[in-house]
mmCIF file of C-alpha atoms in Angstrom:
data_model
loop_
_atom_site.group_PDB
_atom_site.id
_atom_site.type_symbol
_atom_site.label_atom_id
_atom_site.label_comp_id
_atom_site.label_asym_id
_atom_site.label_seq_id
_atom_site.Cartn_x
_atom_site.Cartn_y
_atom_site.Cartn_z
ATOM 1 C CA MET U 1 288.348 176.740 177.329
ATOM 2 C CA ASN U 2 291.841 176.611 175.492
ATOM 3 C CA GLU U 3 293.650 175.007 178.176
ATOM 4 C CA ILE U 4 292.733 172.482 180.930
ATOM 5 C CA PRO U 5 295.246 172.372 183.763
ATOM 6 C CA ARG U 6 295.596 169.482 186.495
ATOM 7 C CA SER U 7 294.708 170.422 189.868
ATOM 8 C CA SER U 8 292.950 169.171 193.288
ATOM 9 C CA SER U 9 289.758 170.095 191.599
ATOM 10 C CA LYS U 10 286.588 168.218 192.209
ATOM 11 C CA THR U 11 286.446 166.948 188.765
ATOM 12 C CA TYR U 12 289.164 165.795 186.674
ATOM 13 C CA CYS U 13 289.640 163.173 184.039
ATOM 14 C CA MET U 14 291.972 162.868 180.944
ATOM 15 C CA SER U 15 291.930 159.099 180.172
ATOM 16 C CA GLU U 16 289.869 155.889 180.550
ATOM 17 C CA TYR U 17 292.222 154.169 182.659
ATOM 18 C CA ASP U 18 293.859 156.280 185.211
ATOM 19 C CA THR U 19 293.125 155.583 188.911
ATOM 20 C CA LEU U 20 289.400 156.091 189.588
ATOM 21 C CA LYS U 21 288.586 157.962 192.365
ATOM 22 C CA LYS U 22 285.054 159.304 192.156
ATOM 23 C CA VAL U 23 281.993 158.074 189.892
ATOM 24 C CA ILE U 24 278.370 158.329 189.409
ATOM 25 C CA LEU U 25 276.083 155.401 189.326
ATOM 26 C CA CYS U 26 272.209 155.253 189.593
ATOM 27 C CA GLN U 27 270.554 151.843 191.049
ATOM 28 C CA PRO U 28 268.539 150.136 188.586
ATOM 29 C CA GLN U 29 265.334 150.509 190.620
ATOM 30 C CA TYR U 30 262.937 151.084 187.786
ATOM 31 C CA MET U 31 264.980 149.240 185.124
ATOM 32 C CA THR U 32 262.545 147.795 182.384
ATOM 33 C CA ILE U 33 262.246 147.265 178.583
ATOM 34 C CA ARG U 34 259.568 149.360 178.217
ATOM 35 C CA GLU U 35 260.086 150.391 174.768
ATOM 36 C CA VAL U 36 263.107 148.453 172.605
ATOM 37 C CA ILE U 37 265.960 151.378 171.698
ATOM 38 C CA ASN U 38 268.507 148.867 170.963
ATOM 39 C CA GLU U 39 269.649 145.522 169.443
ATOM 40 C CA THR U 40 270.297 143.832 172.711
ATOM 41 C CA GLN U 41 266.770 144.952 174.282
ATOM 42 C CA LYS U 42 264.971 143.408 171.178
ATOM 43 C CA GLU U 43 266.748 140.234 172.144
ATOM 44 C CA PHE U 44 265.685 140.054 175.600
ATOM 45 C CA LYS U 45 262.276 141.907 175.154
ATOM 46 C CA ASP U 46 260.108 138.609 175.913
ATOM 47 C CA VAL U 47 262.492 137.519 178.759
ATOM 48 C CA GLY U 48 261.998 140.909 180.603
ATOM 49 C CA ILE U 49 264.516 142.078 183.494
ATOM 50 C CA HIS U 50 264.176 140.838 187.017
ATOM 51 C CA ILE U 51 264.603 143.788 189.059
ATOM 52 C CA GLU U 52 265.675 142.307 192.164
ATOM 53 C CA LYS U 53 268.352 140.308 190.703
ATOM 54 C CA ALA U 54 269.531 143.391 188.785
ATOM 55 C CA LEU U 55 269.588 145.505 191.929
ATOM 56 C CA GLU U 56 271.550 142.571 193.994
ATOM 57 C CA GLN U 57 274.118 142.594 190.850
ATOM 58 C CA HIS U 58 274.583 146.441 190.974
ATOM 59 C CA ALA U 59 275.055 146.502 194.668
ATOM 60 C CA GLN U 60 277.893 143.973 194.263
ATOM 61 C CA PHE U 61 279.146 146.334 191.542
ATOM 62 C CA VAL U 62 279.088 149.296 193.815
ATOM 63 C CA ASN U 63 280.576 147.546 196.746
ATOM 64 C CA THR U 64 283.532 146.202 194.207
ATOM 65 C CA LEU U 65 283.965 149.801 193.492
ATOM 66 C CA LYS U 66 284.371 150.978 197.353
ATOM 67 C CA GLU U 67 286.597 147.937 198.086
ATOM 68 C CA HIS U 68 289.064 149.496 195.767
ATOM 69 C CA ASN U 69 288.648 152.934 197.000
ATOM 70 C CA VAL U 70 286.184 154.458 194.647
ATOM 71 C CA GLU U 71 283.990 156.805 196.105
ATOM 72 C CA VAL U 72 280.450 156.094 194.404
ATOM 73 C CA ILE U 73 277.849 158.698 194.281
ATOM 74 C CA LEU U 74 274.461 157.324 193.505
ATOM 75 C CA LEU U 75 271.949 159.803 191.661
ATOM 76 C CA PRO U 76 268.276 159.412 192.817
ATOM 77 C CA TYR U 77 266.220 157.138 190.504
ATOM 78 C CA HIS U 78 262.774 158.157 188.728
ATOM 79 C CA LYS U 79 260.051 155.902 187.617
ATOM 80 C CA LYS U 80 259.881 157.730 184.421
ATOM 81 C CA TYR U 81 263.392 156.838 183.505
ATOM 82 C CA PRO U 82 263.788 153.036 182.807
ATOM 83 C CA GLU U 83 267.312 153.468 181.438
ATOM 84 C CA GLN U 84 268.648 155.738 184.234
ATOM 85 C CA VAL U 85 271.199 152.984 185.416
ATOM 86 C CA PHE U 86 273.388 153.913 182.471
ATOM 87 C CA THR U 87 275.069 157.149 183.753
ATOM 88 C CA ARG U 88 277.871 157.085 181.339
ATOM 89 C CA ASP U 89 275.383 158.356 178.507
ATOM 90 C CA ILE U 90 274.214 161.582 180.462
ATOM 91 C CA GLY U 91 277.636 163.422 180.451
ATOM 92 C CA PHE U 92 281.436 163.036 180.188
ATOM 93 C CA THR U 93 284.331 164.451 182.115
ATOM 94 C CA LEU U 94 287.237 166.040 180.321
ATOM 95 C CA GLY U 95 289.930 167.916 182.190
ATOM 96 C CA GLN U 96 288.162 169.895 185.070
ATOM 97 C CA THR U 97 284.985 170.212 182.992
ATOM 98 C CA ILE U 98 281.729 167.988 183.137
ATOM 99 C CA PHE U 99 279.924 168.147 179.789
ATOM 100 C CA VAL U 100 276.167 167.407 180.188
ATOM 101 C CA ALA U 101 274.985 165.595 177.040
ATOM 102 C CA LYS U 102 271.674 165.792 175.211
ATOM 103 C CA MET U 103 269.878 162.339 175.036
ATOM 104 C CA ALA U 104 268.824 161.443 171.718
ATOM 105 C CA HIS U 105 265.969 159.200 172.520
ATOM 106 C CA ASP U 106 262.676 160.028 173.992
ATOM 107 C CA ALA U 107 262.796 157.020 176.540
ATOM 108 C CA ARG U 108 265.815 158.716 177.978
ATOM 109 C CA LYS U 109 265.225 162.468 177.481
ATOM 110 C CA GLY U 110 265.409 163.945 180.901
ATOM 111 C CA GLU U 111 267.997 162.096 182.668
ATOM 112 C CA GLU U 112 270.583 164.885 182.203
ATOM 113 C CA GLU U 113 268.319 166.871 184.280
ATOM 114 C CA VAL U 114 268.978 164.671 187.307
ATOM 115 C CA LEU U 115 272.640 165.024 186.841
ATOM 116 C CA LYS U 116 272.509 168.843 186.411
ATOM 117 C CA GLN U 117 270.516 168.913 189.524
ATOM 118 C CA TRP U 118 273.356 166.834 191.450
ATOM 119 C CA LEU U 119 275.824 169.033 189.989
ATOM 120 C CA ASP U 120 273.940 172.337 191.422
ATOM 121 C CA ASP U 121 273.584 171.164 194.633
ATOM 122 C CA GLU U 122 277.034 170.135 194.821
ATOM 123 C CA GLU U 123 278.227 173.647 193.431
ATOM 124 C CA ILE U 124 280.080 171.851 190.293
ATOM 125 C CA SER U 125 280.066 173.969 187.171
ATOM 126 C CA TYR U 126 279.306 172.233 184.052
ATOM 127 C CA TYR U 127 279.152 172.804 180.103
ATOM 128 C CA ASN U 128 275.617 172.230 178.584
ATOM 129 C CA LEU U 129 275.747 170.567 175.364
ATOM 130 C CA GLN U 130 272.126 170.705 174.710
ATOM 131 C CA GLU U 131 272.500 172.265 171.209
ATOM 132 C CA ASP U 132 273.966 168.940 170.117
ATOM 133 C CA MET U 133 272.881 165.445 169.926
ATOM 134 C CA ILE U 134 275.471 163.564 171.643
ATOM 135 C CA GLU U 135 275.765 160.803 174.553
ATOM 136 C CA GLY U 136 278.728 159.846 176.680
ATOM 137 C CA GLY U 137 279.028 156.356 175.516
ATOM 138 C CA ASP U 138 280.333 157.593 172.481
ATOM 139 C CA VAL U 139 282.945 159.764 173.886
ATOM 140 C CA ILE U 140 286.416 157.922 174.736
ATOM 141 C CA ILE U 141 289.359 159.911 176.159
ATOM 142 C CA ASP U 142 292.928 159.160 175.773
ATOM 143 C CA GLY U 143 294.981 162.098 176.937
ATOM 144 C CA ASN U 144 294.772 164.800 174.031
ATOM 145 C CA THR U 145 293.086 162.586 171.602
ATOM 146 C CA ILE U 146 289.172 162.335 172.173
ATOM 147 C CA TYR U 147 287.331 159.587 170.100
ATOM 148 C CA VAL U 148 283.721 160.361 169.247
ATOM 149 C CA GLY U 149 281.586 157.898 167.804
ATOM 150 C CA LEU U 150 279.181 158.801 164.895
ATOM 151 C CA SER U 151 276.119 157.101 165.836
ATOM 152 C CA ASN U 152 271.968 157.184 165.929
ATOM 153 C CA ARG U 153 272.964 158.844 169.278
ATOM 154 C CA THR U 154 276.030 161.157 168.317
ATOM 155 C CA ASN U 155 275.817 163.390 165.359
ATOM 156 C CA GLN U 156 278.570 165.341 163.418
ATOM 157 C CA GLN U 157 277.186 168.603 164.541
ATOM 158 C CA ALA U 158 278.271 167.245 168.275
ATOM 159 C CA VAL U 159 281.943 166.381 167.048
ATOM 160 C CA ASN U 160 282.375 169.750 165.261
ATOM 161 C CA HIS U 161 281.162 171.600 168.265
ATOM 162 C CA LEU U 162 283.644 169.731 170.547
ATOM 163 C CA SER U 163 286.516 170.441 168.083
ATOM 164 C CA ASN U 164 285.886 174.181 168.328
ATOM 165 C CA LEU U 165 285.697 174.031 171.812
ATOM 166 C CA LEU U 166 288.352 171.579 172.629
ATOM 167 C CA ASN U 167 291.141 173.301 170.354
ATOM 168 C CA GLN U 168 293.942 171.729 172.131
ATOM 169 C CA PHE U 169 292.755 168.433 171.634
ATOM 170 C CA ASP U 170 292.715 166.255 168.641
ATOM 171 C CA VAL U 171 289.082 165.347 168.375
ATOM 172 C CA LYS U 172 288.233 162.173 165.920
ATOM 173 C CA ALA U 173 285.279 161.282 164.497
ATOM 174 C CA ILE U 174 284.712 157.480 164.406
ATOM 175 C CA PRO U 175 282.013 156.270 162.288
ATOM 176 C CA PHE U 176 280.458 152.981 163.214
ATOM 177 C CA LYS U 177 277.504 150.638 162.264
ATOM 178 C CA ALA U 178 274.669 151.934 164.118
ATOM 179 C CA LYS U 179 273.056 148.984 165.227
ATOM 180 C CA TYR U 180 275.890 148.888 168.080
ATOM 181 C CA LEU U 181 274.550 151.704 170.005
ATOM 182 C CA HIS U 182 277.509 153.469 171.056
ATOM 183 C CA LEU U 183 281.311 153.370 170.275
ATOM 184 C CA ASP U 184 282.096 151.928 173.975
ATOM 185 C CA CYS U 185 280.416 148.725 172.668
ATOM 186 C CA VAL U 186 282.744 147.892 170.002
ATOM 187 C CA PHE U 187 285.972 149.793 171.194
ATOM 188 C CA ASN U 188 287.489 150.992 174.336
ATOM 189 C CA VAL U 189 291.101 151.737 175.598
ATOM 190 C CA VAL U 190 292.166 150.040 178.492
ATOM 191 C CA SER U 191 295.573 151.586 179.156
ATOM 192 C CA SER U 192 298.058 154.080 177.177
ATOM 193 C CA ASP U 193 298.786 151.111 174.933
ATOM 194 C CA VAL U 194 296.109 148.510 174.956
ATOM 195 C CA ALA U 195 292.606 148.610 173.481
ATOM 196 C CA ILE U 196 289.674 146.336 172.985
ATOM 197 C CA ILE U 197 287.923 146.236 169.700
ATOM 198 C CA PHE U 198 285.230 144.628 167.640
ATOM 199 C CA ARG U 199 286.629 145.278 163.884
ATOM 200 C CA GLU U 200 283.295 144.183 162.299
ATOM 201 C CA ALA U 201 281.749 147.499 163.422
ATOM 202 C CA LEU U 202 284.384 149.759 162.256
ATOM 203 C CA THR U 203 285.730 151.289 159.041
ATOM 204 C CA LYS U 204 289.369 149.864 157.868
ATOM 205 C CA GLU U 205 290.606 153.564 158.121
ATOM 206 C CA ASP U 206 289.708 153.587 161.900
ATOM 207 C CA ILE U 207 291.054 150.001 162.542
ATOM 208 C CA ASP U 208 294.211 150.998 160.912
ATOM 209 C CA LEU U 209 294.741 154.206 162.920
ATOM 210 C CA PHE U 210 293.817 152.030 166.517
ATOM 211 C CA ALA U 211 296.323 149.391 165.356
ATOM 212 C CA SER U 212 299.015 152.165 164.917
ATOM 213 C CA ARG U 213 298.423 153.458 168.418
ATOM 214 C CA TYR U 214 297.591 150.469 170.425
ATOM 215 C CA GLU U 215 297.901 146.577 170.986
ATOM 216 C CA LEU U 216 294.553 145.787 170.037
ATOM 217 C CA ILE U 217 292.324 142.649 171.879
ATOM 218 C CA ASP U 218 289.923 141.500 169.470
ATOM 219 C CA VAL U 219 286.217 140.699 170.714
ATOM 220 C CA SER U 220 284.365 137.760 169.044
ATOM 221 C CA GLU U 221 280.778 138.560 167.616
ATOM 222 C CA GLU U 222 279.561 136.500 170.871
ATOM 223 C CA GLU U 223 281.542 138.407 173.249
ATOM 224 C CA GLN U 224 280.531 141.879 171.526
ATOM 225 C CA PHE U 225 276.797 140.775 172.168
ATOM 226 C CA THR U 226 277.756 140.385 176.191
ATOM 227 C CA LEU U 227 279.438 143.904 175.725
ATOM 228 C CA GLY U 228 283.120 142.439 175.974
ATOM 229 C CA THR U 229 284.585 145.858 175.105
ATOM 230 C CA ASN U 230 282.502 147.822 177.758
ATOM 231 C CA VAL U 231 284.691 146.845 180.674
ATOM 232 C CA LEU U 232 285.737 149.763 183.479
ATOM 233 C CA SER U 233 289.126 150.562 184.098
ATOM 234 C CA ILE U 234 289.908 151.698 187.655
ATOM 235 C CA GLY U 235 293.477 152.171 187.365
ATOM 236 C CA ASP U 236 296.703 150.152 188.013
ATOM 237 C CA LYS U 237 295.893 147.973 185.205
ATOM 238 C CA LYS U 238 292.607 146.686 187.218
ATOM 239 C CA ILE U 239 289.769 146.368 185.236
ATOM 240 C CA LEU U 240 286.115 145.105 185.814
ATOM 241 C CA SER U 241 284.692 142.690 183.302
ATOM 242 C CA LEU U 242 281.729 140.101 183.354
ATOM 243 C CA PRO U 243 282.868 136.479 183.995
ATOM 244 C CA VAL U 244 280.931 135.410 180.970
ATOM 245 C CA ASN U 245 283.627 137.054 178.352
ATOM 246 C CA LYS U 246 286.210 134.529 179.083
ATOM 247 C CA ASN U 247 288.241 135.437 175.918
ATOM 248 C CA VAL U 248 288.699 138.823 176.660
ATOM 249 C CA ASN U 249 289.409 138.261 180.263
ATOM 250 C CA LYS U 250 292.082 135.842 178.980
ATOM 251 C CA GLN U 251 293.582 138.384 176.804
ATOM 252 C CA LEU U 252 293.544 140.978 179.341
ATOM 253 C CA ARG U 253 295.280 138.798 181.960
ATOM 254 C CA ASN U 254 297.747 137.655 179.302
ATOM 255 C CA LYS U 255 298.760 141.428 178.759
ATOM 256 C CA GLY U 256 299.388 141.944 182.555
ATOM 257 C CA PHE U 257 295.767 143.248 183.552
ATOM 258 C CA GLN U 258 294.101 142.188 186.798
ATOM 259 C CA VAL U 259 290.652 141.400 185.560
ATOM 260 C CA ILE U 260 288.020 141.708 188.492
ATOM 261 C CA GLU U 261 285.044 139.504 187.428
ATOM 262 C CA VAL U 262 281.617 140.735 188.535
ATOM 263 C CA ASP U 263 278.328 139.511 187.340
ATOM 264 C CA ILE U 264 275.874 141.910 186.049
ATOM 265 C CA THR U 265 274.380 140.034 183.400
ATOM 266 C CA GLU U 266 270.847 141.076 184.203
ATOM 267 C CA ILE U 267 271.849 144.693 183.625
ATOM 268 C CA ILE U 268 273.366 144.043 180.066
ATOM 269 C CA LYS U 269 269.948 142.728 179.011
ATOM 270 C CA SER U 270 269.113 146.479 178.540
ATOM 271 C CA GLY U 271 272.289 147.109 176.490
ATOM 272 C CA GLY U 272 274.988 148.230 178.621
ATOM 273 C CA SER U 273 277.879 147.199 180.722
ATOM 274 C CA PHE U 274 280.347 148.520 183.382
ATOM 275 C CA ARG U 275 281.349 151.531 181.299
ATOM 276 C CA CYS U 276 277.787 152.128 180.466
ATOM 277 C CA CYS U 277 276.882 152.075 184.263
ATOM 278 C CA THR U 278 279.636 154.525 185.482
ATOM 279 C CA LEU U 279 280.225 158.435 184.814
ATOM 280 C CA PRO U 280 283.605 158.975 186.173
ATOM 281 C CA ILE U 281 284.092 162.655 187.514
ATOM 282 C CA LEU U 282 287.503 161.989 189.115
ATOM 283 C CA ARG U 283 290.730 160.167 187.755
ATOM 284 C CA GLY U 284 294.123 160.576 188.632
#
C-alpha cells in the first residue's frame, strides 16, 4: 500500500475537513455507564444517561447531517456494547482503505466485529489492525500527515505499524495526558490552516509543531470537559458543535466558519461528542 490514488471509490478520506459525503453512526439504544472507562463517565456515573433523550438528540444529529447532503449509515446496535454510539473508535478511513481498529478496553471489544460484518455485506475491503492496540479517536488525518495519539487506547506498536504500512505518509506520534482518553478530545484539525487545541494535555514540542502549521483556537478547561475540540467538520467551512461551547464557537465564527449548533449533551456524558460519534468513509 505505497500509494493511495483518488478515484470514485466507495471509500475515500484524506483529511478531517473535506466535504463529508458518507458516514457511519450507531444509535445509542443501549447507552449506559455500566463500567466507568473514562474521566467524563466518572463525573456522570451517579446521574446516568437518559436513553430517550440521548436517542432524540442523536436523531437530530442524524437529521442535521442529512440536511447537509451527508449519507448516514446506521450500524445495528447490540445490548452488550453500551459504547457503540462512538463509531469513530472502531476504525478510520485513509485514502481508499478502511482500517479496522482493535479496541483496547474490554467494555468495547467486539464493536469492531459489527463494522466488519457491515463492510463484508457491502463488499468493501478493509485492513485489519488486530495485532495492534489502536482506536480511531487517536487518529487525525491532514493530507500526507497522520497524527496518532499515544494513549491508554493506542500504543507505540500501532504507530510503528502504521509508519511501515504508510511509507508515503508522515505518521507523527503525539503523546498526551492519558486522562483525556483520545487525541481528538484535546486536538482537532478543522481546515488546512486552523486547528483546535487544549494545550495543557500536550507536550511543548507538539504545541510548537501545531503552532507552526495552524492557527490555533484554544479551548478552556471547562470547554475541554464539554469536548470543545471534538467538533465535526462537514466541508465548506461548516462545523457541527455543541451550543454549550460558546467560546470555541465564537472563535470558529471569527475565523469564518459556519457553526451548526446541535445539542447532544446527553451523549457526551459518556465521554464523546460529534467526532467520536462518526466514522467518515467518504469525503471529497
